[in-house]
Amino acid sequence: MATADPLLRVDNLEVNFGAVRALKGVSLDVREGEVIALVGANGAGKSTTLRSISGLARAKSGTVTFAGTVINKRTAPQIVRLGIAHSPEGRRLFGGLSVAENLRLGACTRSDPDGVARDTEKMFVLFPILRERWKQLAGTLSGGEQQQLALARALMAAPRLLLLDEPSLGVAPLLVRHIFDALAELKRQGMTMLLVEQNIALALELADRAYVLRTGKVALSGIASELRVDDRVAQAYLGAAE
Amino acid sequence: MSQLEYIIQQIINAVSLGSLYALVAVGLSIVFGVLKLTNFAHGDVMMVGAFTTVLLIGIGMPFAPAMLCGILASAVAGFLIERIAYRPIRNAPDVTRLLTSLAVTYILENLGILLFTSSPRNFPLPDILNTSWQLSGGAITFTNINVLTVALTFVSLIGLGWFITRTTIGLGMRAAAEDMQAAQLVGLNVNKVIIIAFIVASAYAGLAGVLWAAQAGVVQPQMGFTPLLKAFVAAIIGGFGSISGALLGGYMLGALEIFIVAFMPDVVVPYRDAIVFALLIAFLLFRPGGLMQPNREIKL
Ligand SMILES: Nc1ncnc2c1ncn2[C@@H]1O[C@H](COP(=O)(O)OP(=O)(O)O)[C@@H](O)[C@H]1O
Ligand SMILES: [Mg+2]
C-alpha cells in the first residue's frame, strides 16, 4: 500500500458565484487514515471547497476524485452513498426533529440495521450527552450539544471520509475541548477527516497535514507540526485581511 | 332544550366541520412544507376524488370501495401534477410557481366542466350514512356521515402521525421541509421525498373531497374552491407548513365558524366570514408564523 492513491484528490478546482471567484484552482489530497486541516481567513474558500466535494456547490472546472471515482458531477445524496459525510458550517440540524430522528436520518442511506444500532451505541460513547437528550428536539439543544449531534449525524452514514466545517463555531470553550477530544478519538480509530477550522492551533494539533487557503488558492501546505511554528501561516491570514 | 344540550350540539358540529377543514389543511401544509408552494390545485384534487366516487357509485359500486377508488384517483392526480407541472419549475421564481399552481387549477376545473358540466350533481349517499342519531329526546342530533367524517379524520391523522415519525421517508418529509440542502447532505433522495409528499397530501385531499361532497350532498367541478380557501385560513392560523399547526388551525376555524353562528347575537351572524377573514389578516400582520411557529416569516 506504500504507493496507494489518495482517498480524495481535489485537482485544480474552480468555483464561481456569479462574478465572485470563490476558488481559483484549489488542489489537495487526503490519504486513507489521515486528518487534514484546511485553514485560512474568513472568505478564503474553505467552506466552498468542502461544499464542492460533497456536491452542494458545482465546480466550473477541475475534478474531485474519491476512491478512484470522479465525483464532481454527482449529486449530494449519491456522494453520501459513495462514502463522504459532510458536517456543514452552521450545523444545519433538523431543529424540529428529535436527536434520535436526526441520527436516524444520518443513517438513511444504509440498509444494515444492526450496523446502525452498533454505530448509535458508538455515538453514545463518543458523545454521552446525546443519550440524555435522545427524545429532545435538536433545536432546543445548546450550541455545543448541537455540534456534537451534527458530528454524530454525519458519522451515522458510516463514511470513509468525514468533512467537518468549523466544529468549534458557536461552541462554549469547555465543550470545544470535548469535541476535539472526540475527534482525536475518531482519528485513533482510523477515521479519515478533512477539517475546516478557524482555530488554527486546535486544527494543527489534531491534523497530520494542513493546507492554508488564501483568497481561493492554496497559499501553503505541509506537515501540521511544522506549520504550527511557521510564520508564513499567520502571514497568509494577515494577507487576506489587507 | 337545555343550555347544556345546545352547547354539546354545537361542539359536535364544530368537531365535524373542523375535521373537514383539518383534513384539507393538513394536505395543503404537507405540500407547502416540502415545496414552499401554495398548491391551489389541492382543492381540485379533492374534486377528482369526489367525482370518481360519485361516478363509481353511479355504476353500482358500494360506497366504501368507491371512496377508496376516489382517494386513489386523487393520489394519482397529485402524482401527475407534481411530475408534469411542478417538477420542471421547481427552482423557478416564486411567482412562476404560484402562477403554475393557478394554471393547474384552471385546467382541472375546466376539464371537470367539459366532462361533467358545471351544474351540481347529487351525491348518492347510502341510506346508512344518512341515518341520524337523536339523543336527549332529539335535542342533540347527528348523522352517520358526521360520525364517519370524524372517525376517518382521526384514523387517517393517526396514520399520518405514524408515517411522519416512524418511517424514514416520513422523517425525510419533515427534514426536507426544514432544510432541503441538509436533507440532501444526509443522503435523502429529495425527488422521492417530494413525490411521496404529494401522493400522501393528494390522498388526503381525496378523502376530504369525498367527505366534503358527502356532507354537502352534491359534487361539481368548482367544489374545491371553498375548502381550499378555508384550509388556507386554517393553515395560516396554525402555522403554514406545520402539520400539527394545520390540524389545530382546522379545528379552531371549524369551532370559530360554528360558535359565531351559535352563540353570537343575530346581528353578528351574517358577518361570520368577514370575522374569519379579519382574523386571517390579523394573523398575517401580527403573527405570520401562526400559532405553532411564532417566529417564522411567511412566504406564499
Ligand atoms: N452562495 C454564495 N453566493 C455568493 N458568494 C458566495 C457564496 N458562498 C460563498 N461565497 C463567496 O465565496 C468566497 C468563499 O466563501 P467561503 O467558502 O464560505 O469561505 P470560508 O469558508 O473560507 O470563510 C467568499 O468571498 C464568499 O463571499
Ligand atoms: Mg466557512
Coordinates of C-alpha atoms and ligand atoms in Angstrom, one line a residue:
Chain A
M1 CA 0.0 0.0 0.0
A2 CA 3.0 2.3 0.0
T3 CA 2.2 4.0 -3.3
A4 CA -1.6 3.9 -2.8
D5 CA -3.6 6.6 -4.5
P6 CA -5.1 9.2 -2.1
L7 CA -8.6 8.5 -0.9
L8 CA -9.6 12.0 -2.0
R9 CA -7.9 14.1 -4.7
V10 CA -9.1 17.6 -5.5
D11 CA -7.5 18.9 -8.6
N12 CA -7.4 22.5 -9.8
L13 CA -10.9 23.2 -8.6
E14 CA -12.5 26.5 -9.7
V15 CA -15.8 27.7 -8.3
N16 CA -17.6 30.9 -9.2
F17 CA -20.6 32.6 -7.6
G18 CA -21.7 35.0 -10.3
A19 CA -18.7 37.4 -10.5
V20 CA -17.2 36.1 -7.3
R21 CA -14.3 33.7 -7.9
A22 CA -14.5 31.7 -4.7
L23 CA -12.0 29.0 -5.7
K24 CA -9.2 29.8 -8.2
G25 CA -7.7 26.4 -8.7
V26 CA -7.5 24.5 -5.4
S27 CA -5.7 21.2 -5.3
L28 CA -5.3 19.0 -2.3
D29 CA -5.3 15.3 -1.4
V30 CA -6.3 13.2 1.6
R31 CA -4.9 9.8 2.1
E32 CA -6.7 7.0 3.9
G33 CA -6.5 7.4 7.7
E34 CA -5.1 11.0 7.5
V35 CA -6.6 14.0 9.2
I36 CA -6.1 17.1 7.0
A37 CA -6.7 20.6 8.2
L38 CA -7.9 23.3 5.8
V39 CA -7.4 26.7 7.4
G40 CA -7.4 30.3 6.2
A41 CA -9.1 33.6 6.9
N42 CA -12.8 34.2 6.6
G43 CA -13.9 34.1 2.9
A44 CA -10.8 32.2 1.8
G45 CA -12.9 29.5 0.3
K46 CA -12.8 26.7 2.9
S47 CA -16.5 26.0 3.0
T48 CA -16.8 26.3 -0.7
T49 CA -14.1 23.6 -1.0
L50 CA -16.0 21.2 1.2
R51 CA -19.3 22.0 -0.5
S52 CA -17.8 21.2 -3.9
I53 CA -16.6 17.9 -2.5
S54 CA -20.0 16.9 -1.1
G55 CA -21.9 18.0 -4.1
L56 CA -23.6 21.2 -2.8
A57 CA -21.5 23.5 -4.9
R58 CA -20.8 23.0 -8.6
A59 CA -17.3 23.5 -9.9
K60 CA -16.7 25.5 -13.1
S61 CA -13.6 23.4 -13.8
G62 CA -11.3 20.9 -12.1
T63 CA -12.0 17.5 -10.7
V64 CA -12.8 15.8 -7.4
T65 CA -11.8 12.1 -7.3
F66 CA -12.9 9.9 -4.4
A67 CA -11.6 6.3 -4.2
G68 CA -10.8 6.3 -7.9
T69 CA -14.2 7.7 -9.0
V70 CA -14.6 11.3 -10.4
I71 CA -17.5 12.6 -8.3
N72 CA -17.9 16.3 -9.1
K73 CA -20.9 15.6 -11.4
R74 CA -22.7 13.5 -8.8
T75 CA -25.5 14.7 -6.6
A76 CA -25.1 15.2 -2.9
P77 CA -27.1 12.1 -2.0
Q78 CA -25.0 10.0 -4.4
I79 CA -21.8 11.2 -2.9
V80 CA -23.0 10.3 0.6
R81 CA -23.7 6.8 -0.7
L82 CA -20.1 6.7 -2.0
G83 CA -18.8 7.3 1.5
I84 CA -18.4 11.0 2.1
A85 CA -20.3 12.6 5.0
H86 CA -20.3 16.4 5.5
S87 CA -21.0 18.1 8.8
P88 CA -21.7 21.5 7.4
E89 CA -21.0 25.0 8.6
G90 CA -23.6 26.2 11.0
R91 CA -24.5 22.5 11.7
R92 CA -27.8 22.6 9.7
L93 CA -29.6 20.2 12.0
F94 CA -33.3 19.4 11.7
G95 CA -34.3 21.6 14.6
G96 CA -37.9 20.3 14.7
L97 CA -36.8 16.7 14.8
S98 CA -35.5 14.9 17.9
V99 CA -31.9 13.9 18.5
A100 CA -33.0 10.3 17.7
E101 CA -34.7 11.3 14.5
N102 CA -31.7 13.4 13.3
L103 CA -29.4 10.4 13.9
R104 CA -31.8 8.1 12.1
L105 CA -31.8 10.4 9.1
G106 CA -28.0 10.5 9.3
A107 CA -28.1 6.7 8.6
C108 CA -30.9 6.9 5.9
T109 CA -28.6 5.7 3.1
R110 CA -27.8 2.5 5.0
S111 CA -29.5 -0.8 4.8
D112 CA -27.8 -2.6 7.7
P113 CA -30.0 -2.1 10.8
D114 CA -27.5 -4.0 13.0
G115 CA -24.7 -1.8 11.9
V116 CA -26.8 1.3 12.5
A117 CA -27.7 0.1 16.0
R118 CA -24.0 -0.5 16.8
D119 CA -23.0 2.9 15.5
T120 CA -25.7 4.5 17.5
E121 CA -24.1 2.9 20.6
K122 CA -20.7 4.2 19.5
M123 CA -22.1 7.7 19.3
F124 CA -23.3 7.4 22.9
V125 CA -19.7 6.6 23.9
L126 CA -18.3 9.4 21.9
F127 CA -21.0 11.9 22.8
P128 CA -22.7 10.8 26.0
I129 CA -24.9 13.9 26.1
L130 CA -26.8 12.5 23.1
R131 CA -28.2 9.6 25.1
E132 CA -29.5 12.1 27.7
R133 CA -31.1 14.3 25.0
W134 CA -32.4 11.4 22.9
K135 CA -36.0 12.5 22.7
Q136 CA -35.4 16.2 22.8
L137 CA -35.8 18.4 19.7
A138 CA -32.5 19.3 18.2
G139 CA -33.4 23.0 18.1
T140 CA -33.6 23.1 21.9
L141 CA -30.0 21.9 22.4
S142 CA -27.2 24.2 23.3
G143 CA -24.6 25.2 20.7
G144 CA -22.1 22.6 21.9
E145 CA -24.7 19.8 22.1
Q146 CA -25.9 20.7 18.6
Q147 CA -22.4 20.5 17.3
Q148 CA -22.0 17.0 18.8
L149 CA -25.2 16.0 17.2
A150 CA -24.1 17.3 13.8
L151 CA -20.9 15.3 14.1
A152 CA -22.8 12.2 15.1
R153 CA -25.4 12.7 12.4
A154 CA -22.6 12.7 9.8
L155 CA -20.8 9.7 11.4
M156 CA -24.1 7.7 11.3
A157 CA -23.6 7.5 7.5
A158 CA -20.6 5.3 8.2
P159 CA -18.4 7.4 5.9
R160 CA -14.9 6.6 4.7
L161 CA -14.2 10.3 4.7
L162 CA -15.6 12.9 7.1
L163 CA -15.8 16.6 6.1
L164 CA -16.0 18.9 9.1
D165 CA -16.8 22.6 8.7
E166 CA -15.9 24.6 11.8
P167 CA -16.9 22.2 14.6
S168 CA -15.9 24.8 17.2
L169 CA -18.2 27.6 15.8
G170 CA -20.7 28.8 18.4
V171 CA -19.5 26.3 21.0
A172 CA -18.5 27.2 24.6
P173 CA -14.7 26.8 25.1
L174 CA -15.1 23.9 27.5
L175 CA -17.1 22.0 25.0
V176 CA -14.7 22.8 22.2
R177 CA -12.1 20.8 24.1
H178 CA -14.5 18.0 24.5
I179 CA -15.4 18.0 20.8
F180 CA -11.7 17.9 19.8
D181 CA -11.1 15.1 22.2
A182 CA -13.8 13.2 20.4
L183 CA -12.2 14.0 17.0
A184 CA -8.9 12.8 18.3
E185 CA -10.6 9.5 19.4
L186 CA -12.1 9.2 15.9
K187 CA -8.6 9.7 14.4
R188 CA -7.2 7.0 16.7
Q189 CA -9.9 4.7 15.3
G190 CA -8.7 5.4 11.8
M191 CA -11.3 7.9 10.5
T192 CA -10.1 9.9 7.6
M193 CA -11.1 13.6 8.0
L194 CA -10.8 16.9 6.2
L195 CA -11.2 19.5 8.8
V196 CA -12.0 23.2 8.3
E197 CA -11.3 25.2 11.4
Q198 CA -10.9 28.9 12.4
N199 CA -9.0 27.9 15.5
I200 CA -5.6 27.1 13.8
A201 CA -3.9 26.0 16.9
L202 CA -6.5 23.3 17.6
A203 CA -6.7 22.3 14.0
L204 CA -2.9 21.9 13.6
E205 CA -2.7 20.0 16.9
L206 CA -5.1 17.4 15.6
A207 CA -4.1 17.2 11.9
D208 CA -1.3 15.3 10.2
R209 CA -1.0 17.8 7.4
A210 CA -2.6 21.1 6.6
Y211 CA -3.4 23.4 3.7
V212 CA -3.6 27.1 4.1
L213 CA -6.1 28.8 1.8
R214 CA -5.9 32.4 0.9
T215 CA -8.5 34.1 -1.4
G216 CA -9.4 30.9 -3.2
K217 CA -5.9 29.4 -3.6
V218 CA -3.7 27.2 -1.6
A219 CA -1.0 29.6 -0.2
L220 CA 0.9 27.0 1.8
S221 CA 0.7 23.3 2.7
G222 CA 2.8 20.9 4.7
I223 CA 3.2 18.8 7.9
A224 CA 0.9 20.2 10.6
S225 CA 3.6 20.1 13.3
E226 CA 5.9 22.1 11.1
L227 CA 3.2 24.6 10.1
R228 CA 2.5 25.2 13.8
V229 CA 5.8 27.1 14.1
D230 CA 5.8 28.6 10.6
D231 CA 5.3 32.4 10.5
R232 CA 4.0 32.2 7.0
V233 CA 0.7 30.7 8.3
A234 CA 0.0 33.9 10.2
Q235 CA 1.1 35.9 7.2
A236 CA -1.4 34.1 5.0
Y237 CA -4.1 35.2 7.4
L238 CA -2.9 38.8 7.5
G239 CA -2.5 38.9 3.8
A240 CA -6.2 38.1 3.4
A241 CA -7.2 41.0 5.6
E242 CA -5.3 43.6 3.5
Chain B
M1 CA -83.8 22.0 25.1
S2 CA -81.4 22.8 27.8
Q3 CA -78.4 25.1 27.5
L4 CA -76.0 22.2 28.0
E5 CA -77.6 20.2 25.2
Y6 CA -77.3 23.1 22.9
I7 CA -73.6 23.5 23.7
I8 CA -73.0 19.8 23.2
Q9 CA -74.7 20.0 19.8
Q10 CA -72.5 23.0 18.8
I11 CA -69.4 21.1 19.9
I12 CA -70.4 18.1 17.8
N13 CA -71.0 20.5 14.8
A14 CA -67.6 22.1 15.4
V15 CA -65.7 18.9 15.6
S16 CA -67.4 17.6 12.4
L17 CA -66.7 20.8 10.4
G18 CA -63.2 21.1 11.9
S19 CA -62.4 17.6 10.8
L20 CA -63.0 18.5 7.2
Y21 CA -61.0 21.7 7.5
A22 CA -58.2 19.9 9.2
L23 CA -58.1 17.2 6.6
V24 CA -57.8 19.7 3.7
A25 CA -55.3 21.9 5.7
V26 CA -53.0 19.1 6.5
G27 CA -52.7 18.1 2.9
L28 CA -52.1 21.7 1.9
S29 CA -49.4 22.0 4.6
I30 CA -47.6 18.8 3.6
V31 CA -47.1 20.2 0.1
F32 CA -46.2 23.6 1.3
G33 CA -43.7 22.1 3.7
V34 CA -41.6 20.3 1.0
L35 CA -42.1 22.7 -1.9
K36 CA -42.7 26.1 -0.2
L37 CA -45.6 26.4 -2.7
T38 CA -49.3 27.1 -2.0
N39 CA -50.8 24.4 -4.1
F40 CA -54.0 25.9 -5.3
A41 CA -54.8 22.7 -7.2
H42 CA -55.3 21.0 -3.9
G43 CA -59.0 21.8 -4.0
D44 CA -59.3 20.4 -7.5
V45 CA -57.6 17.2 -6.4
M46 CA -60.4 16.9 -3.8
M47 CA -62.8 17.3 -6.7
V48 CA -61.2 14.5 -8.6
G49 CA -61.7 12.2 -5.7
A50 CA -65.3 13.2 -5.1
F51 CA -66.3 12.9 -8.8
T52 CA -64.6 9.5 -9.1
T53 CA -66.5 8.3 -6.1
V54 CA -69.9 9.6 -7.4
L55 CA -69.3 8.1 -10.8
L56 CA -68.4 4.7 -9.4
I57 CA -71.4 4.7 -7.0
G58 CA -73.4 5.6 -10.1
I59 CA -72.4 2.4 -11.9
G60 CA -73.3 0.3 -8.9
M61 CA -70.2 0.2 -6.7
P62 CA -70.8 0.2 -3.0
F63 CA -69.8 3.4 -1.1
A64 CA -66.7 2.1 0.7
P65 CA -64.8 0.7 -2.3
A66 CA -65.9 3.7 -4.4
M67 CA -64.5 6.0 -1.8
L68 CA -61.2 4.1 -1.8
C69 CA -61.0 4.4 -5.6
G70 CA -61.7 8.1 -5.3
I71 CA -58.8 8.5 -2.8
L72 CA -56.6 6.5 -5.2
A73 CA -57.7 8.7 -8.1
S74 CA -56.7 11.8 -6.2
A75 CA -53.3 10.3 -5.3
V76 CA -52.7 9.6 -9.0
A77 CA -53.8 13.1 -9.9
G78 CA -51.4 14.5 -7.3
F79 CA -48.6 12.4 -8.7
L80 CA -49.2 13.6 -12.2
I81 CA -49.5 17.2 -11.2
E82 CA -46.1 17.0 -9.5
R83 CA -44.4 15.2 -12.3
I84 CA -45.9 17.2 -15.2
A85 CA -46.5 20.7 -13.8
Y86 CA -44.4 21.3 -10.7
R87 CA -41.2 19.4 -11.1
P88 CA -40.0 21.2 -14.2
I89 CA -40.4 24.6 -12.5
R90 CA -39.1 23.5 -9.0
N91 CA -36.3 26.0 -9.0
A92 CA -38.1 28.8 -10.8
P93 CA -39.0 32.1 -9.0
D94 CA -42.0 32.0 -6.6
V95 CA -44.2 34.0 -8.9
T96 CA -43.8 31.4 -11.7
R97 CA -44.6 28.6 -9.4
L98 CA -47.6 30.3 -8.0
L99 CA -48.9 31.0 -11.5
T100 CA -48.3 27.4 -12.5
S101 CA -50.3 26.3 -9.5
L102 CA -53.2 28.6 -10.5
A103 CA -52.9 27.3 -14.1
V104 CA -53.3 23.7 -12.9
T105 CA -56.4 24.8 -11.0
Y106 CA -58.0 26.3 -14.1
I107 CA -57.1 23.3 -16.3
L108 CA -58.6 20.8 -13.8
E109 CA -61.7 22.8 -13.2
N110 CA -62.3 23.4 -16.9
L111 CA -61.7 19.7 -17.6
G112 CA -64.3 19.0 -15.0
I113 CA -66.7 21.4 -16.6
L114 CA -66.1 19.9 -20.0
L115 CA -66.7 16.3 -18.8
F116 CA -69.4 16.9 -16.3
T117 CA -70.9 20.4 -17.0
S118 CA -70.8 22.9 -14.2
S119 CA -74.2 22.0 -12.8
P120 CA -74.1 20.2 -9.4
R121 CA -74.7 16.5 -9.3
N122 CA -76.4 14.7 -6.5
F123 CA -74.0 12.7 -4.2
P124 CA -75.7 9.3 -3.8
L125 CA -75.1 8.8 -0.1
P126 CA -76.1 5.3 1.1
D127 CA -79.0 5.3 3.5
I128 CA -77.0 4.0 6.3
L129 CA -74.8 7.1 6.3
N130 CA -77.9 9.4 6.2
T131 CA -79.3 7.7 9.3
S132 CA -79.4 10.2 12.1
W133 CA -79.0 9.8 15.8
Q134 CA -81.3 11.6 18.3
L135 CA -80.0 12.0 21.8
S136 CA -81.8 13.6 24.7
G137 CA -85.1 13.3 23.0
G138 CA -84.0 15.0 19.8
A139 CA -82.1 17.9 21.4
I140 CA -78.8 16.5 20.1
T141 CA -78.7 15.1 16.6
F142 CA -76.1 14.0 14.2
T143 CA -76.0 11.7 11.2
N144 CA -73.7 8.7 10.5
I145 CA -71.8 10.8 7.8
N146 CA -70.7 13.1 10.7
V147 CA -69.6 10.1 12.7
L148 CA -67.8 8.7 9.7
T149 CA -66.1 12.1 8.9
V150 CA -64.7 12.4 12.4
A151 CA -63.7 8.8 12.7
L152 CA -61.9 8.7 9.3
T153 CA -60.2 12.0 10.1
F154 CA -58.9 10.6 13.4
V155 CA -57.8 7.3 12.0
S156 CA -56.1 8.9 9.0
L157 CA -54.3 11.5 11.1
I158 CA -53.1 8.9 13.5
G159 CA -51.8 7.1 10.4
L160 CA -50.1 10.3 9.2
G161 CA -48.6 10.8 12.7
W162 CA -47.1 7.3 12.5
F163 CA -45.8 7.9 9.0
I164 CA -44.0 11.2 9.8
T165 CA -42.5 10.0 13.0
R166 CA -41.7 6.3 12.3
T167 CA -40.8 5.9 8.7
T168 CA -37.6 7.2 7.1
I169 CA -39.4 8.8 4.2
G170 CA -41.8 10.5 6.6
L171 CA -39.0 11.8 8.7
G172 CA -37.4 12.9 5.4
M173 CA -40.5 14.9 4.6
R174 CA -40.2 16.8 7.8
A175 CA -36.5 17.2 7.3
A176 CA -36.8 18.4 3.7
A177 CA -39.5 20.9 4.9
E178 CA -37.0 22.4 7.3
D179 CA -33.8 22.4 5.2
M180 CA -33.8 20.9 1.8
Q181 CA -30.0 21.2 1.4
A182 CA -29.3 19.5 4.7
A183 CA -31.7 16.8 3.7
Q184 CA -29.6 16.1 0.6
L185 CA -26.5 16.2 2.7
V186 CA -27.6 13.3 4.8
G187 CA -28.3 11.4 1.5
L188 CA -32.1 11.7 1.3
N189 CA -33.4 11.4 -2.2
V190 CA -35.3 14.6 -2.4
N191 CA -37.3 13.8 -5.5
K192 CA -38.6 10.7 -3.8
V193 CA -39.5 12.6 -0.7
I194 CA -41.3 15.3 -2.7
I195 CA -43.3 12.9 -4.9
I196 CA -44.4 10.9 -1.8
A197 CA -45.4 14.0 0.0
F198 CA -47.5 14.9 -3.0
I199 CA -49.1 11.5 -3.1
V200 CA -49.9 11.5 0.6
A201 CA -51.2 15.0 0.5
S202 CA -53.4 14.2 -2.5
A203 CA -54.8 11.1 -0.9
Y204 CA -55.8 13.3 2.0
A205 CA -57.4 15.7 -0.5
G206 CA -59.3 12.7 -2.0
L207 CA -60.6 11.6 1.4
A208 CA -61.5 15.2 2.3
G209 CA -63.2 15.7 -1.1
V210 CA -65.4 12.6 -0.7
L211 CA -66.4 13.5 2.8
W212 CA -67.0 17.1 1.9
A213 CA -69.2 16.2 -1.0
A214 CA -71.0 13.6 1.0
Q215 CA -71.9 16.2 3.7
A216 CA -72.8 18.8 1.1
G217 CA -74.8 16.2 -0.8
V218 CA -73.5 17.4 -4.2
V219 CA -70.4 17.4 -6.4
Q220 CA -69.5 20.0 -9.0
P221 CA -66.3 20.9 -10.8
Q222 CA -65.6 24.1 -8.7
M223 CA -66.3 22.4 -5.4
G224 CA -62.7 22.7 -4.4
F225 CA -62.6 26.5 -4.1
T226 CA -64.3 26.9 -0.7
P227 CA -62.4 24.1 1.0
L228 CA -59.2 25.4 -0.3
L229 CA -59.9 28.9 1.0
K230 CA -60.9 27.6 4.4
A231 CA -57.9 25.3 4.6
F232 CA -55.7 28.2 3.6
V233 CA -57.1 30.2 6.6
A234 CA -56.7 27.2 8.9
A235 CA -53.1 26.6 7.8
I236 CA -52.2 30.2 8.4
I237 CA -53.8 30.2 11.8
G238 CA -51.9 27.1 12.7
G239 CA -48.6 28.0 11.0
F240 CA -48.2 27.3 7.4
G241 CA -46.1 24.2 6.6
S242 CA -46.6 22.7 10.1
I243 CA -48.7 19.6 10.0
S244 CA -49.8 19.8 13.7
G245 CA -50.5 23.5 13.1
A246 CA -52.8 22.7 10.2
L247 CA -54.6 20.3 12.4
L248 CA -55.0 22.8 15.2
G249 CA -56.0 25.6 12.7
G250 CA -58.6 23.4 11.1
Y251 CA -60.3 22.6 14.3
M252 CA -60.1 26.1 15.5
L253 CA -61.6 27.5 12.4
G254 CA -64.4 24.9 12.5
A255 CA -65.1 25.9 16.1
L256 CA -64.9 29.6 15.4
E257 CA -67.4 29.4 12.5
I258 CA -69.9 27.2 14.4
F259 CA -69.6 29.3 17.6
I260 CA -70.1 32.6 15.8
V261 CA -73.4 31.4 14.4
A262 CA -74.4 29.6 17.6
F263 CA -73.5 32.0 20.3
M264 CA -73.1 35.5 18.8
P265 CA -76.0 37.9 18.6
D266 CA -78.1 37.7 15.4
V267 CA -76.6 41.0 14.0
V268 CA -73.1 39.4 14.1
V269 CA -74.0 36.1 12.4
P270 CA -74.1 37.4 8.8
Y271 CA -70.6 38.7 9.2
R272 CA -69.2 35.2 10.0
D273 CA -66.9 35.1 7.0
A274 CA -65.8 38.7 7.5
I275 CA -64.8 37.9 11.0
V276 CA -62.9 34.9 9.9
F277 CA -61.0 36.8 7.3
A278 CA -60.3 39.7 9.6
L279 CA -58.7 37.1 11.9
L280 CA -56.7 35.8 9.0
I281 CA -55.4 39.3 8.2
A282 CA -54.6 39.8 11.9
F283 CA -52.6 36.7 11.9
L284 CA -50.7 37.6 8.7
L285 CA -49.9 41.0 10.2
F286 CA -49.1 40.2 13.8
R287 CA -48.2 36.5 13.9
P288 CA -47.3 35.4 10.4
G289 CA -45.9 32.1 11.6
G290 CA -49.2 31.1 13.1
L291 CA -49.8 29.5 16.5
M292 CA -47.1 26.8 16.1
Q293 CA -44.3 28.9 14.7
P294 CA -44.3 32.2 16.4
N295 CA -41.0 33.4 15.0
R296 CA -41.4 32.3 11.4
E297 CA -41.8 34.6 8.4
I298 CA -44.4 33.5 6.0
K299 CA -43.8 33.1 2.3
L300 CA -46.6 32.4 -0.1
Ligands
LIG1 N1 -23.6 31.0 -2.1 C1 -22.7 32.0 -2.3 N2 -23.1 33.1 -3.1 C2 -22.2 34.0 -3.4 N3 -21.0 34.1 -2.9 C3 -20.6 33.1 -2.1 C4 -21.4 32.0 -1.8 N4 -20.8 31.2 -0.9 C5 -19.5 31.7 -0.8 N5 -19.4 32.8 -1.5 C6 -18.2 33.7 -1.5 O1 -17.1 32.8 -1.8 C7 -16.0 33.2 -1.1 C8 -15.5 32.0 -0.2 O2 -16.5 31.7 0.8 P1 -16.4 30.5 1.8 O3 -16.0 29.3 1.0 O4 -17.6 30.5 2.6 O5 -15.2 31.0 2.7 P2 -14.7 30.4 4.1 O6 -15.5 29.2 4.4 O7 -13.3 30.2 3.9 O8 -15.0 31.5 5.1 C9 -16.4 34.4 -0.2 O9 -16.0 35.5 -0.9 C10 -17.9 34.3 -0.2 O10 -18.4 35.6 -0.1
MG2 MG -16.8 28.9 6.0

